[in-house]
Amino acid sequence: MPHPRPDSDVEPGGRLGAFIRRSGFLRKWLILGVAIGVIAGLGAVTFYLALDYTGKILLGHLGGYDIPKPIGDGGQPGSPGFVRPWAIPLITCGGALLSAWIVARFAPEAEGHGTDSAIEAVHTDPRAIRGRAIVVKTVASALTIGSGGSGGREGPAAQISAGFGSLISRWLNLADADGRIAVSLGIGSGIGAIFGAPLGGAVLAASIVYREDFDYKVLVPGFITSATAYSVFGSILGFEPLFGYVAADFRFEQPAILVWFVVLGIAAALFGYLYARIFYGTVTLTAKLPGNKVIKPAIGGLLVGVLALLIPQVLASGYGWAQKATDTSTLLSIPLWIVLLLPLAKIVATSLSIGTGGSGGIFGPGIVVGAFVGAAIWRLGHDIGLQGLPDSPALFVVVGMMACFGSVAHAPLAVMIMVAEMTGSFSVIPCALVAVGIAYLLISRTPVSIYKAQRLDRETAVAQRTACSGRDTPSQREDPNGSAG
C-alpha cells in the first residue's frame, strides 16, 4: 500500500497549481481565462442586481423618484420630477453614511473607486486583494450609487473579478508575472461584462495599467476572459447594448463634418482634465478637513442631494440621462443653462460622492461627462443656428463619451471600442478618431490621469518593482519563462 507523500513534498498550490504552472501559454490561459471570465460575469450580474434593487428601494420607494434608465437597462423614462424633494438629500446622505461605515468597519481598502486598488495590485503584489474587500465593495457601492451618489458600476465589477484573479494567484501559487496578467484580466473583463463591451474589455485589460504602453501578453488571454464574462452576463441579463443602437444609422459621407470633432476633441480634453483635477483635489481637501472617514462621505452625499434638487441629472450613474441626450426632442426640452452646466455639475457630484471617500466607480461618470460635453456643443450650435450641424445630437454624444474619458484614462483605443459596443455605433469611428486623437494628445502633454496607480510604461513598472525588492533581478516569484509558460 503506497505511503502518503510527506507535506514537504507537496507542491505549493496543490496538484492543480502545479498543473497550471507547468502548462504552456495556450492551456494555462484557456483554463484561467475561462475561470476568471465566469466569475467576472457572475460578479457583474450580482452587483448589477444589487444596485438595481437598492436604487428601487432607496430612491424609488423612499424618495418617490425613479432614475431614467438607458435602453439596455430597460429604458424607463424616469420620474418627471421630485414627489418628495426634501427626502432626496436625506437619502443621499444616509446611503453614503451607511456605505462609509461598512467600509471603515470591515475593509478600509474598499474606499474610493476601486480600479486604482486593482491597478496597484498588478504593479506591486497581485496576491494582495482580500476576499473581504470584494464583498464590502459590492455592498458599499450599491448603497452609495443606489441612494443617488454619483458613481459608476464598473469599479465594483472590476474589483470583484480582479479580486478573484488575486485569489487564484494565491491559491494556485502562480508566478508574479502570471498573477499580474490574472488581475489585469479581471479588471478588463469585469468592466467589459457590466458594460456589455467584450472587445473593449479585452483591450482595456492590456492598456489600463499603463499611461503610455500596452501589454500584448494580456491581450490574447483577454479575448477569452472577456468573451466568457460577456456571455455569462448576457445570458442572464440580456445582450442588448447599454444605450441601444444610438447612432447606428450614421454614415460618414461629408469630411467637412470633422471640423466639429476638432472642437469636440478640445472640449473633451478640457473637461477630462477638469475631471481629474477636481476629483483628486477633492480627495486631497477631504483628507485635510476635520472629521472621520464616515462623516465626510455623508456630508458629500448630502451636498449631492442638494445639488440634485437644482440639476436632477447628477444623481446616480446618469446613464439614463446620457441616453436622453441622444434624442433631439428630449435634449431641446432641457433648459440650455442646465445642458451647459451638466458636464461640470456631474464632475462636482462625482467628486463629492466618491472623492470624499464614498464607494463607486469613476469610469461610468467619466463616460457621462463626455456625453454631456457632446450634447452641450450640439445644443449650443443648434440654438445659435450654425450651418453643417447634424440633425441629431447622438453622434456628438457618442463621440464625446469616447474622447473625454478615453483621453484622461490614457486608454483611448479601449474606451473608443467600448463606447462603440455600448452604443452599437461603430460607424462613428472616423469622427471619433479625430476627437479622441486630439483629446488624448492634449491630455498627454499634462501629468494628469484619472487613475493614479498607472505606471508610465512596462519598463518603468519593472524598474520600480526591482527597486522595491532590493535586488538587481526580478522577483524570485517571476516565471523564468515569462507568461508564455
JSON list of N, CA and C in Angstrom, two decimals, residues 166-199:
[
{"chain": "A", "resi": 166, "resn": "SER", "atom": "N", "xyz": [-6.70, 37.75, -8.10]},
{"chain": "A", "resi": 166, "resn": "SER", "atom": "CA", "xyz": [-5.74, 37.77, -7.00]},
{"chain": "A", "resi": 166, "resn": "SER", "atom": "C", "xyz": [-5.86, 36.50, -6.16]},
{"chain": "A", "resi": 167, "resn": "LEU", "atom": "N", "xyz": [-7.11, 36.06, -5.93]},
{"chain": "A", "resi": 167, "resn": "LEU", "atom": "CA", "xyz": [-7.34, 34.84, -5.16]},
{"chain": "A", "resi": 167, "resn": "LEU", "atom": "C", "xyz": [-6.74, 33.62, -5.87]},
{"chain": "A", "resi": 168, "resn": "ILE", "atom": "N", "xyz": [-6.93, 33.55, -7.19]},
{"chain": "A", "resi": 168, "resn": "ILE", "atom": "CA", "xyz": [-6.34, 32.46, -7.97]},
{"chain": "A", "resi": 168, "resn": "ILE", "atom": "C", "xyz": [-4.81, 32.47, -7.86]},
{"chain": "A", "resi": 169, "resn": "SER", "atom": "N", "xyz": [-4.24, 33.67, -7.89]},
{"chain": "A", "resi": 169, "resn": "SER", "atom": "CA", "xyz": [-2.78, 33.78, -7.78]},
{"chain": "A", "resi": 169, "resn": "SER", "atom": "C", "xyz": [-2.28, 33.21, -6.46]},
{"chain": "A", "resi": 170, "resn": "ARG", "atom": "N", "xyz": [-3.01, 33.47, -5.37]},
{"chain": "A", "resi": 170, "resn": "ARG", "atom": "CA", "xyz": [-2.63, 32.92, -4.07]},
{"chain": "A", "resi": 170, "resn": "ARG", "atom": "C", "xyz": [-2.88, 31.42, -4.00]},
{"chain": "A", "resi": 171, "resn": "TRP", "atom": "N", "xyz": [-4.06, 31.03, -4.45]},
{"chain": "A", "resi": 171, "resn": "TRP", "atom": "CA", "xyz": [-4.49, 29.64, -4.32]},
{"chain": "A", "resi": 171, "resn": "TRP", "atom": "C", "xyz": [-3.62, 28.68, -5.12]},
{"chain": "A", "resi": 172, "resn": "LEU", "atom": "N", "xyz": [-3.31, 29.07, -6.35]},
{"chain": "A", "resi": 172, "resn": "LEU", "atom": "CA", "xyz": [-2.52, 28.21, -7.23]},
{"chain": "A", "resi": 172, "resn": "LEU", "atom": "C", "xyz": [-1.03, 28.50, -7.17]},
{"chain": "A", "resi": 173, "resn": "ASN", "atom": "N", "xyz": [-0.64, 29.48, -6.33]},
{"chain": "A", "resi": 173, "resn": "ASN", "atom": "CA", "xyz": [0.76, 29.84, -6.19]},
{"chain": "A", "resi": 173, "resn": "ASN", "atom": "C", "xyz": [1.38, 30.21, -7.54]},
{"chain": "A", "resi": 174, "resn": "LEU", "atom": "N", "xyz": [0.67, 31.04, -8.29]},
{"chain": "A", "resi": 174, "resn": "LEU", "atom": "CA", "xyz": [1.16, 31.45, -9.60]},
{"chain": "A", "resi": 174, "resn": "LEU", "atom": "C", "xyz": [2.38, 32.35, -9.47]},
{"chain": "A", "resi": 175, "resn": "ALA", "atom": "N", "xyz": [3.21, 32.34, -10.49]},
{"chain": "A", "resi": 175, "resn": "ALA", "atom": "CA", "xyz": [4.31, 33.29, -10.56]},
{"chain": "A", "resi": 175, "resn": "ALA", "atom": "C", "xyz": [3.75, 34.70, -10.62]},
{"chain": "A", "resi": 176, "resn": "ASP", "atom": "N", "xyz": [4.52, 35.66, -10.15]},
{"chain": "A", "resi": 176, "resn": "ASP", "atom": "CA", "xyz": [4.04, 37.03, -10.13]},
{"chain": "A", "resi": 176, "resn": "ASP", "atom": "C", "xyz": [3.67, 37.53, -11.53]},
{"chain": "A", "resi": 177, "resn": "ALA", "atom": "N", "xyz": [4.42, 37.12, -12.53]},
{"chain": "A", "resi": 177, "resn": "ALA", "atom": "CA", "xyz": [4.11, 37.55, -13.90]},
{"chain": "A", "resi": 177, "resn": "ALA", "atom": "C", "xyz": [2.73, 37.09, -14.31]},
{"chain": "A", "resi": 178, "resn": "ASP", "atom": "N", "xyz": [2.38, 35.83, -13.97]},
{"chain": "A", "resi": 178, "resn": "ASP", "atom": "CA", "xyz": [1.05, 35.33, -14.29]},
{"chain": "A", "resi": 178, "resn": "ASP", "atom": "C", "xyz": [-0.02, 35.96, -13.41]},
{"chain": "A", "resi": 179, "resn": "GLY", "atom": "N", "xyz": [0.34, 36.24, -12.16]},
{"chain": "A", "resi": 179, "resn": "GLY", "atom": "CA", "xyz": [-0.62, 36.89, -11.27]},
{"chain": "A", "resi": 179, "resn": "GLY", "atom": "C", "xyz": [-1.00, 38.27, -11.76]},
{"chain": "A", "resi": 180, "resn": "ARG", "atom": "N", "xyz": [-0.02, 38.99, -12.30]},
{"chain": "A", "resi": 180, "resn": "ARG", "atom": "CA", "xyz": [-0.32, 40.32, -12.83]},
{"chain": "A", "resi": 180, "resn": "ARG", "atom": "C", "xyz": [-1.27, 40.23, -14.03]},
{"chain": "A", "resi": 181, "resn": "ILE", "atom": "N", "xyz": [-1.05, 39.23, -14.86]},
{"chain": "A", "resi": 181, "resn": "ILE", "atom": "CA", "xyz": [-1.95, 39.04, -16.00]},
{"chain": "A", "resi": 181, "resn": "ILE", "atom": "C", "xyz": [-3.35, 38.70, -15.50]},
{"chain": "A", "resi": 182, "resn": "ALA", "atom": "N", "xyz": [-3.44, 37.83, -14.50]},
{"chain": "A", "resi": 182, "resn": "ALA", "atom": "CA", "xyz": [-4.75, 37.40, -13.98]},
{"chain": "A", "resi": 182, "resn": "ALA", "atom": "C", "xyz": [-5.54, 38.58, -13.42]},
{"chain": "A", "resi": 183, "resn": "VAL", "atom": "N", "xyz": [-4.87, 39.46, -12.66]},
{"chain": "A", "resi": 183, "resn": "VAL", "atom": "CA", "xyz": [-5.56, 40.62, -12.09]},
{"chain": "A", "resi": 183, "resn": "VAL", "atom": "C", "xyz": [-5.94, 41.60, -13.20]},
{"chain": "A", "resi": 184, "resn": "SER", "atom": "N", "xyz": [-5.06, 41.80, -14.18]},
{"chain": "A", "resi": 184, "resn": "SER", "atom": "CA", "xyz": [-5.38, 42.68, -15.31]},
{"chain": "A", "resi": 184, "resn": "SER", "atom": "C", "xyz": [-6.59, 42.16, -16.08]},
{"chain": "A", "resi": 185, "resn": "LEU", "atom": "N", "xyz": [-6.64, 40.85, -16.28]},
{"chain": "A", "resi": 185, "resn": "LEU", "atom": "CA", "xyz": [-7.79, 40.25, -16.97]},
{"chain": "A", "resi": 185, "resn": "LEU", "atom": "C", "xyz": [-9.07, 40.48, -16.17]},
{"chain": "A", "resi": 186, "resn": "GLY", "atom": "N", "xyz": [-8.95, 40.41, -14.85]},
{"chain": "A", "resi": 186, "resn": "GLY", "atom": "CA", "xyz": [-10.13, 40.65, -14.02]},
{"chain": "A", "resi": 186, "resn": "GLY", "atom": "C", "xyz": [-10.66, 42.07, -14.18]},
{"chain": "A", "resi": 187, "resn": "ILE", "atom": "N", "xyz": [-9.75, 43.04, -14.21]},
{"chain": "A", "resi": 187, "resn": "ILE", "atom": "CA", "xyz": [-10.17, 44.44, -14.39]},
{"chain": "A", "resi": 187, "resn": "ILE", "atom": "C", "xyz": [-10.92, 44.61, -15.70]},
{"chain": "A", "resi": 188, "resn": "GLY", "atom": "N", "xyz": [-10.30, 44.17, -16.80]},
{"chain": "A", "resi": 188, "resn": "GLY", "atom": "CA", "xyz": [-10.89, 44.36, -18.12]},
{"chain": "A", "resi": 188, "resn": "GLY", "atom": "C", "xyz": [-12.18, 43.60, -18.31]},
{"chain": "A", "resi": 189, "resn": "SER", "atom": "N", "xyz": [-12.21, 42.34, -17.87]},
{"chain": "A", "resi": 189, "resn": "SER", "atom": "CA", "xyz": [-13.41, 41.53, -18.10]},
{"chain": "A", "resi": 189, "resn": "SER", "atom": "C", "xyz": [-14.57, 41.97, -17.23]},
{"chain": "A", "resi": 190, "resn": "GLY", "atom": "N", "xyz": [-14.28, 42.44, -16.01]},
{"chain": "A", "resi": 190, "resn": "GLY", "atom": "CA", "xyz": [-15.36, 42.93, -15.15]},
{"chain": "A", "resi": 190, "resn": "GLY", "atom": "C", "xyz": [-16.01, 44.16, -15.73]},
{"chain": "A", "resi": 191, "resn": "ILE", "atom": "N", "xyz": [-15.19, 45.11, -16.18]},
{"chain": "A", "resi": 191, "resn": "ILE", "atom": "CA", "xyz": [-15.74, 46.33, -16.79]},
{"chain": "A", "resi": 191, "resn": "ILE", "atom": "C", "xyz": [-16.42, 46.01, -18.11]},
{"chain": "A", "resi": 192, "resn": "GLY", "atom": "N", "xyz": [-15.79, 45.17, -18.93]},
{"chain": "A", "resi": 192, "resn": "GLY", "atom": "CA", "xyz": [-16.38, 44.81, -20.21]},
{"chain": "A", "resi": 192, "resn": "GLY", "atom": "C", "xyz": [-17.70, 44.10, -20.06]},
{"chain": "A", "resi": 193, "resn": "ALA", "atom": "N", "xyz": [-17.82, 43.24, -19.04]},
{"chain": "A", "resi": 193, "resn": "ALA", "atom": "CA", "xyz": [-19.06, 42.49, -18.84]},
{"chain": "A", "resi": 193, "resn": "ALA", "atom": "C", "xyz": [-20.21, 43.40, -18.44]},
{"chain": "A", "resi": 194, "resn": "ILE", "atom": "N", "xyz": [-19.99, 44.26, -17.46]},
{"chain": "A", "resi": 194, "resn": "ILE", "atom": "CA", "xyz": [-21.10, 45.06, -16.95]},
{"chain": "A", "resi": 194, "resn": "ILE", "atom": "C", "xyz": [-21.50, 46.16, -17.92]},
{"chain": "A", "resi": 195, "resn": "PHE", "atom": "N", "xyz": [-20.60, 46.51, -18.86]},
{"chain": "A", "resi": 195, "resn": "PHE", "atom": "CA", "xyz": [-20.94, 47.47, -19.91]},
{"chain": "A", "resi": 195, "resn": "PHE", "atom": "C", "xyz": [-21.34, 46.78, -21.22]},
{"chain": "A", "resi": 196, "resn": "GLY", "atom": "N", "xyz": [-21.29, 45.45, -21.26]},
{"chain": "A", "resi": 196, "resn": "GLY", "atom": "CA", "xyz": [-21.63, 44.74, -22.48]},
{"chain": "A", "resi": 196, "resn": "GLY", "atom": "C", "xyz": [-20.68, 45.07, -23.62]},
{"chain": "A", "resi": 197, "resn": "ALA", "atom": "N", "xyz": [-19.38, 45.13, -23.30]},
{"chain": "A", "resi": 197, "resn": "ALA", "atom": "CA", "xyz": [-18.37, 45.53, -24.28]},
{"chain": "A", "resi": 197, "resn": "ALA", "atom": "C", "xyz": [-17.17, 44.59, -24.19]},
{"chain": "A", "resi": 198, "resn": "PRO", "atom": "N", "xyz": [-17.29, 43.37, -24.72]},
{"chain": "A", "resi": 198, "resn": "PRO", "atom": "CA", "xyz": [-16.22, 42.37, -24.55]},
{"chain": "A", "resi": 198, "resn": "PRO", "atom": "C", "xyz": [-14.91, 42.72, -25.24]},
{"chain": "A", "resi": 199, "resn": "LEU", "atom": "N", "xyz": [-14.95, 43.21, -26.46]},
{"chain": "A", "resi": 199, "resn": "LEU", "atom": "CA", "xyz": [-13.71, 43.56, -27.15]},
{"chain": "A", "resi": 199, "resn": "LEU", "atom": "C", "xyz": [-13.01, 44.72, -26.45]}
]
